[in-house]
Short mmCIF file of C-alpha atoms and ligand atoms in Angstrom, two decimals:
data_model
loop_
_atom_site.label_atom_id
_atom_site.label_comp_id
_atom_site.label_asym_id
_atom_site.label_seq_id
_atom_site.Cartn_x
_atom_site.Cartn_y
_atom_site.Cartn_z
CA MET A 1 3.01 -12.00 -19.24
CA THR A 2 1.47 -8.73 -18.06
CA PRO A 3 -1.09 -9.30 -15.32
CA PRO A 4 -4.64 -8.01 -15.87
CA PRO A 5 -5.42 -4.58 -14.41
CA PRO A 6 -6.60 -4.72 -10.79
CA THR A 7 -10.33 -4.82 -10.14
CA PRO A 8 -12.00 -2.02 -8.15
CA LYS A 9 -12.29 -4.34 -5.15
CA GLN A 10 -8.59 -5.23 -5.31
CA ILE A 11 -7.71 -1.53 -5.41
CA ILE A 12 -9.97 -0.73 -2.44
CA LEU A 13 -8.52 -3.59 -0.39
CA GLY A 14 -4.97 -2.59 -1.30
CA ALA A 15 -5.69 0.97 -0.24
CA LEU A 16 -7.43 -0.11 2.95
CA LEU A 17 -4.64 -2.46 4.02
CA HIS A 18 -1.60 -0.63 2.68
CA ASP A 19 -0.19 0.24 6.12
CA VAL A 20 -0.96 -3.06 7.88
CA GLY A 21 2.78 -3.73 7.96
CA HIS A 22 3.20 -1.11 10.68
CA LEU A 23 0.95 -3.15 12.98
CA ALA A 24 2.37 -6.53 11.95
CA GLY A 25 5.98 -5.32 12.14
CA ILE A 26 5.63 -3.78 15.57
CA ARG A 27 3.70 -6.79 16.87
CA GLU A 28 6.50 -9.06 15.63
CA GLY A 29 9.07 -6.91 17.45
CA GLY A 30 10.83 -5.72 14.29
CA ALA A 31 12.91 -2.56 13.89
CA ARG A 32 11.10 0.76 14.16
CA MET A 33 11.46 4.07 12.38
CA ILE A 34 12.20 6.63 15.10
CA THR A 35 12.80 10.35 14.60
CA LYS A 36 13.41 12.73 17.49
CA GLY A 37 12.23 10.04 19.90
CA VAL A 38 8.91 9.56 18.08
CA VAL A 39 8.10 6.03 16.84
CA LEU A 40 6.83 6.48 13.29
CA GLY A 41 6.20 2.82 12.50
CA ALA A 42 7.92 -0.37 11.43
CA VAL A 43 10.98 -0.38 9.19
CA ASN A 44 10.10 -1.90 5.78
CA HIS A 45 6.43 -1.91 6.70
CA GLU A 46 5.51 -2.13 3.02
CA VAL A 47 7.32 -5.46 2.64
CA ILE A 48 6.16 -6.79 6.02
CA GLY A 49 2.57 -5.84 5.15
CA ALA A 50 2.64 -7.42 1.69
CA GLU A 51 4.09 -10.65 3.08
CA TYR A 52 1.62 -10.68 5.96
CA LEU A 53 -1.32 -10.35 3.55
CA ALA A 54 0.13 -12.95 1.19
CA ARG A 55 0.18 -15.40 4.12
CA LEU A 56 -3.55 -14.68 4.56
CA ARG A 57 -3.93 -15.56 0.84
CA PHE A 58 -4.46 -12.09 -0.55
CA PRO A 59 -3.30 -12.21 -4.19
CA PRO A 60 -0.46 -10.17 -5.72
CA ALA A 61 -3.08 -7.85 -7.27
CA VAL A 62 -3.80 -6.65 -3.72
CA THR A 63 -0.40 -7.02 -2.07
CA ALA A 64 1.25 -5.00 -4.88
CA PHE A 65 -0.43 -1.86 -3.53
CA VAL A 66 0.94 -2.56 -0.09
CA ARG A 67 4.43 -3.44 -1.32
CA ARG A 68 4.71 -0.40 -3.58
CA HIS A 69 3.01 2.43 -1.71
CA VAL A 70 6.30 3.71 -0.31
CA GLN A 71 7.80 3.64 -3.79
CA ALA A 72 4.80 5.65 -4.98
CA LYS A 73 5.52 8.32 -2.38
CA ARG A 74 9.20 8.39 -3.31
CA PHE A 75 8.21 8.62 -7.01
CA LEU A 76 5.72 11.45 -6.48
CA VAL A 77 8.10 13.48 -4.33
CA ALA A 78 10.71 13.14 -7.09
CA THR A 79 8.43 13.95 -10.02
CA ASP A 80 5.60 16.21 -8.75
CA ALA A 81 6.84 19.56 -7.45
CA GLY A 82 3.81 20.15 -5.21
CA TYR A 83 3.44 16.66 -3.81
CA TYR A 84 5.84 16.98 -0.88
CA GLU A 85 3.68 19.81 0.50
CA THR A 86 0.69 17.43 0.67
CA LEU A 87 2.53 15.03 2.98
CA THR A 88 1.90 15.04 6.70
CA GLU A 89 4.78 15.79 9.03
CA ALA A 90 4.96 12.07 9.91
CA SER A 91 5.07 11.08 6.24
CA ARG A 92 7.87 13.57 5.61
CA MET A 93 9.81 12.08 8.52
CA THR A 94 9.31 8.49 7.34
CA LEU A 95 10.50 9.52 3.88
CA GLU A 96 13.91 10.11 5.45
CA HIS A 97 13.91 6.48 6.61
CA GLN A 98 12.80 5.31 3.16
CA GLU A 99 15.72 6.53 1.04
CA GLY A 100 14.06 9.86 0.17
CA PRO A 101 12.89 10.81 -3.34
CA MET A 102 13.57 8.35 -6.18
CA THR A 103 16.44 8.90 -8.54
CA GLU A 104 15.56 9.42 -12.22
CA GLU A 105 16.56 5.84 -12.93
CA GLU A 106 14.42 4.48 -10.09
CA ALA A 107 11.47 6.58 -11.29
CA ARG A 108 11.82 5.31 -14.88
CA SER A 109 11.87 1.73 -13.63
CA PHE A 110 8.90 2.23 -11.28
CA ALA A 111 6.85 3.77 -14.11
CA GLN A 112 7.04 0.39 -15.90
CA ASP A 113 5.06 -1.32 -13.12
CA PRO A 114 1.87 -2.81 -14.61
CA GLN A 115 -0.15 -1.31 -11.75
CA PHE A 116 1.66 2.03 -11.86
CA ASP A 117 -1.40 4.24 -12.50
CA ALA A 118 -3.54 2.54 -9.88
CA ILE A 119 -0.75 2.63 -7.29
CA LEU A 120 -0.25 6.37 -7.81
CA ARG A 121 -3.99 6.98 -7.53
CA MET A 122 -4.03 5.00 -4.30
CA ARG A 123 -1.14 7.03 -2.95
CA ARG A 124 -2.96 10.28 -3.63
CA TRP A 125 -6.05 8.91 -1.86
CA ASP A 126 -3.79 8.10 1.07
CA GLU A 127 -2.89 11.77 1.46
CA LYS A 128 -6.58 12.77 1.29
CA ALA A 129 -7.53 10.04 3.77
CA LYS A 130 -5.65 11.72 6.59
CA ASP A 131 -8.60 14.03 7.18
CA PRO A 132 -10.02 13.07 10.61
CA GLU A 133 -13.35 14.64 9.62
CA ALA A 134 -13.77 12.45 6.51
CA VAL A 135 -16.95 10.38 6.46
CA THR A 136 -16.30 6.70 5.69
CA PRO A 137 -18.27 3.46 5.86
CA PRO A 138 -17.93 1.61 9.19
CA LEU A 139 -15.09 -0.84 9.72
CA GLU A 140 -17.60 -3.72 9.59
CA HIS A 141 -18.25 -2.87 5.92
CA TYR A 142 -14.57 -3.41 5.06
CA LYS A 143 -14.29 -6.48 7.26
CA ASP A 144 -17.13 -8.06 5.28
CA MET A 145 -15.45 -6.99 2.03
CA CYS A 146 -12.14 -8.61 3.09
CA LEU A 147 -13.73 -11.86 4.19
CA GLY A 148 -15.94 -12.04 1.08
CA PHE A 149 -12.97 -11.36 -1.18
CA LEU A 150 -10.90 -14.10 0.48
CA ARG A 151 -13.79 -16.57 0.21
CA GLU A 152 -14.25 -15.74 -3.50
CA SER A 153 -10.50 -16.04 -4.16
CA GLU A 154 -10.32 -19.38 -2.38
CA ALA A 155 -13.34 -20.68 -4.30
CA ALA A 156 -11.84 -19.52 -7.62
CA ALA A 157 -8.47 -21.12 -6.79
CA SER A 158 -10.17 -24.33 -5.75
CA LYS A 159 -12.23 -24.42 -8.96
CA ALA A 160 -9.15 -23.74 -11.08
CA GLY A 161 -7.30 -26.50 -9.22
CA LYS A 162 -10.01 -29.04 -10.02
CA LYS A 163 -9.80 -28.29 -13.75
CA ILE A 164 -6.12 -29.16 -13.93
FE1 FE2 B 201 2.90 3.50 4.73
#
């Protein structure tokens, strides 16, 4: 069964938390991506991040953005001629640790993902979000959103559990 499309809040949380695996992976002492002596982040940070958030009870509709954001970069580099130029130097270096651009077969398979469009949109926001001058709501705003979302999800799961 195809899952329902993600809600705006699920997309925002997925975008906000998509790189949490770098922090979790390094904190857990996992392998690091290193180029020319520069630590770029945790190896497989997309998987580490998705699993970390799943343990905190974020649903697959959120963790999918985390798990697939590297695939989205690999897809866009393979299919959009101008995309590579939008990547930061660090993102270009991590791409080398992430198997580089997708093959045609990988891209065809990735395009079947039920959240494909939303994941690509999120990836493009990620490139725009690297502007240090960008004006954003304070971190407290997103903290409240995360906690509220988890409370709502837990209440919905609890309610669904009682009906069974
Ligand atoms: Fe990332």
